[in-house]
Amino acid sequence: MSRINESSVLSAWRLLFTVRAGLICLFHGVLERWRHRQTLTTLSRLDRRQLEDIGMSRNDILRISAGSYRQDPTE
């Protein structure tokens, strides 16, 4: 029976934590994209007046979906 050396065990643990970290990042990315899509869907369902009530327009929704919307840094 062969003995498992300490460096092999450490390497296995490093690999496990690296894979775990990658999966967590992937999950967070998918979740963030889902939330973004839900927000766009919700905003798209509002009519012009409702959008004006919250200080937005249809063009703002298009900019948000394109990723070019920037909030006012003074707020």
mmCIF file of C-alpha atoms in Angstrom:
data_model
loop_
_atom_site.group_PDB
_atom_site.id
_atom_site.type_symbol
_atom_site.label_atom_id
_atom_site.label_comp_id
_atom_site.label_asym_id
_atom_site.label_seq_id
_atom_site.Cartn_x
_atom_site.Cartn_y
_atom_site.Cartn_z
ATOM 1 C CA MET A 1 0.000 0.000 0.000
ATOM 2 C CA SER A 2 1.458 3.388 -0.952
ATOM 3 C CA ARG A 3 1.496 6.335 1.357
ATOM 4 C CA ILE A 4 -0.050 9.587 0.232
ATOM 5 C CA ASN A 5 2.414 12.398 0.770
ATOM 6 C CA GLU A 6 1.523 15.749 2.273
ATOM 7 C CA SER A 7 2.158 17.764 -0.892
ATOM 8 C CA SER A 8 -0.325 15.615 -2.842
ATOM 9 C CA VAL A 9 -2.978 16.270 -0.216
ATOM 10 C CA LEU A 10 -2.273 20.014 -0.278
ATOM 11 C CA SER A 11 -2.433 20.033 -4.072
ATOM 12 C CA ALA A 12 -5.774 18.255 -3.983
ATOM 13 C CA TRP A 13 -7.139 20.781 -1.478
ATOM 14 C CA ARG A 14 -5.900 23.712 -3.598
ATOM 15 C CA LEU A 15 -7.587 22.215 -6.640
ATOM 16 C CA LEU A 16 -10.808 21.699 -4.700
ATOM 17 C CA PHE A 17 -10.856 25.300 -3.464
ATOM 18 C CA THR A 18 -10.022 26.626 -6.937
ATOM 19 C CA VAL A 19 -12.868 24.673 -8.514
ATOM 20 C CA ARG A 20 -15.199 25.774 -5.695
ATOM 21 C CA ALA A 21 -14.239 29.439 -6.188
ATOM 22 C CA GLY A 22 -14.824 29.111 -9.940
ATOM 23 C CA LEU A 23 -18.252 27.605 -9.423
ATOM 24 C CA ILE A 24 -19.183 30.348 -6.962
ATOM 25 C CA CYS A 25 -18.117 33.021 -9.478
ATOM 26 C CA LEU A 26 -20.097 31.313 -12.211
ATOM 27 C CA PHE A 27 -23.188 31.106 -9.995
ATOM 28 C CA HIS A 28 -22.921 34.783 -9.047
ATOM 29 C CA GLY A 29 -22.554 35.765 -12.695
ATOM 30 C CA VAL A 30 -25.627 33.784 -13.707
ATOM 31 C CA LEU A 31 -27.597 35.229 -10.790
ATOM 32 C CA GLU A 32 -26.537 38.784 -11.676
ATOM 33 C CA ARG A 33 -27.561 38.324 -15.312
ATOM 34 C CA TRP A 34 -30.925 36.880 -14.206
ATOM 35 C CA ARG A 35 -31.550 39.863 -11.896
ATOM 36 C CA HIS A 36 -30.597 42.276 -14.683
ATOM 37 C CA ARG A 37 -32.994 40.567 -17.076
ATOM 38 C CA GLN A 38 -35.793 40.629 -14.474
ATOM 39 C CA THR A 39 -35.245 44.367 -13.940
ATOM 40 C CA LEU A 40 -35.374 45.051 -17.670
ATOM 41 C CA THR A 41 -38.539 42.977 -18.014
ATOM 42 C CA THR A 42 -40.207 44.821 -15.142
ATOM 43 C CA LEU A 43 -39.227 48.236 -16.502
ATOM 44 C CA SER A 44 -40.369 47.295 -19.995
ATOM 45 C CA ARG A 45 -43.847 46.532 -18.683
ATOM 46 C CA LEU A 46 -44.300 50.058 -17.314
ATOM 47 C CA ASP A 47 -46.076 52.647 -19.440
ATOM 48 C CA ARG A 48 -44.616 56.064 -20.280
ATOM 49 C CA ARG A 49 -46.291 57.819 -17.366
ATOM 50 C CA GLN A 50 -45.131 55.248 -14.838
ATOM 51 C CA LEU A 51 -41.573 55.555 -16.156
ATOM 52 C CA GLU A 52 -41.762 59.351 -15.879
ATOM 53 C CA ASP A 53 -42.942 58.975 -12.269
ATOM 54 C CA ILE A 54 -39.671 57.239 -11.426
ATOM 55 C CA GLY A 55 -37.597 59.634 -13.538
ATOM 56 C CA MET A 56 -36.995 57.339 -16.493
ATOM 57 C CA SER A 57 -37.881 57.032 -20.157
ATOM 58 C CA ARG A 58 -37.929 54.192 -22.692
ATOM 59 C CA ASN A 59 -34.505 55.356 -23.875
ATOM 60 C CA ASP A 60 -33.137 54.795 -20.361
ATOM 61 C CA ILE A 61 -34.267 51.167 -20.524
ATOM 62 C CA LEU A 62 -32.461 50.756 -23.850
ATOM 63 C CA ARG A 63 -29.285 52.299 -22.393
ATOM 64 C CA ILE A 64 -29.497 50.034 -19.327
ATOM 65 C CA SER A 65 -29.850 46.965 -21.525
ATOM 66 C CA ALA A 66 -26.872 48.081 -23.634
ATOM 67 C CA GLY A 67 -24.808 48.630 -20.491
ATOM 68 C CA SER A 68 -24.216 52.317 -21.215
ATOM 69 C CA TYR A 69 -26.423 53.748 -18.469
ATOM 70 C CA ARG A 70 -24.557 55.629 -15.763
ATOM 71 C CA GLN A 71 -26.119 56.857 -12.546
ATOM 72 C CA ASP A 72 -25.566 60.408 -11.385
ATOM 73 C CA PRO A 73 -22.472 60.225 -9.139
ATOM 74 C CA THR A 74 -23.788 63.102 -6.985
ATOM 75 C CA GLU A 75 -26.671 61.008 -5.690
#
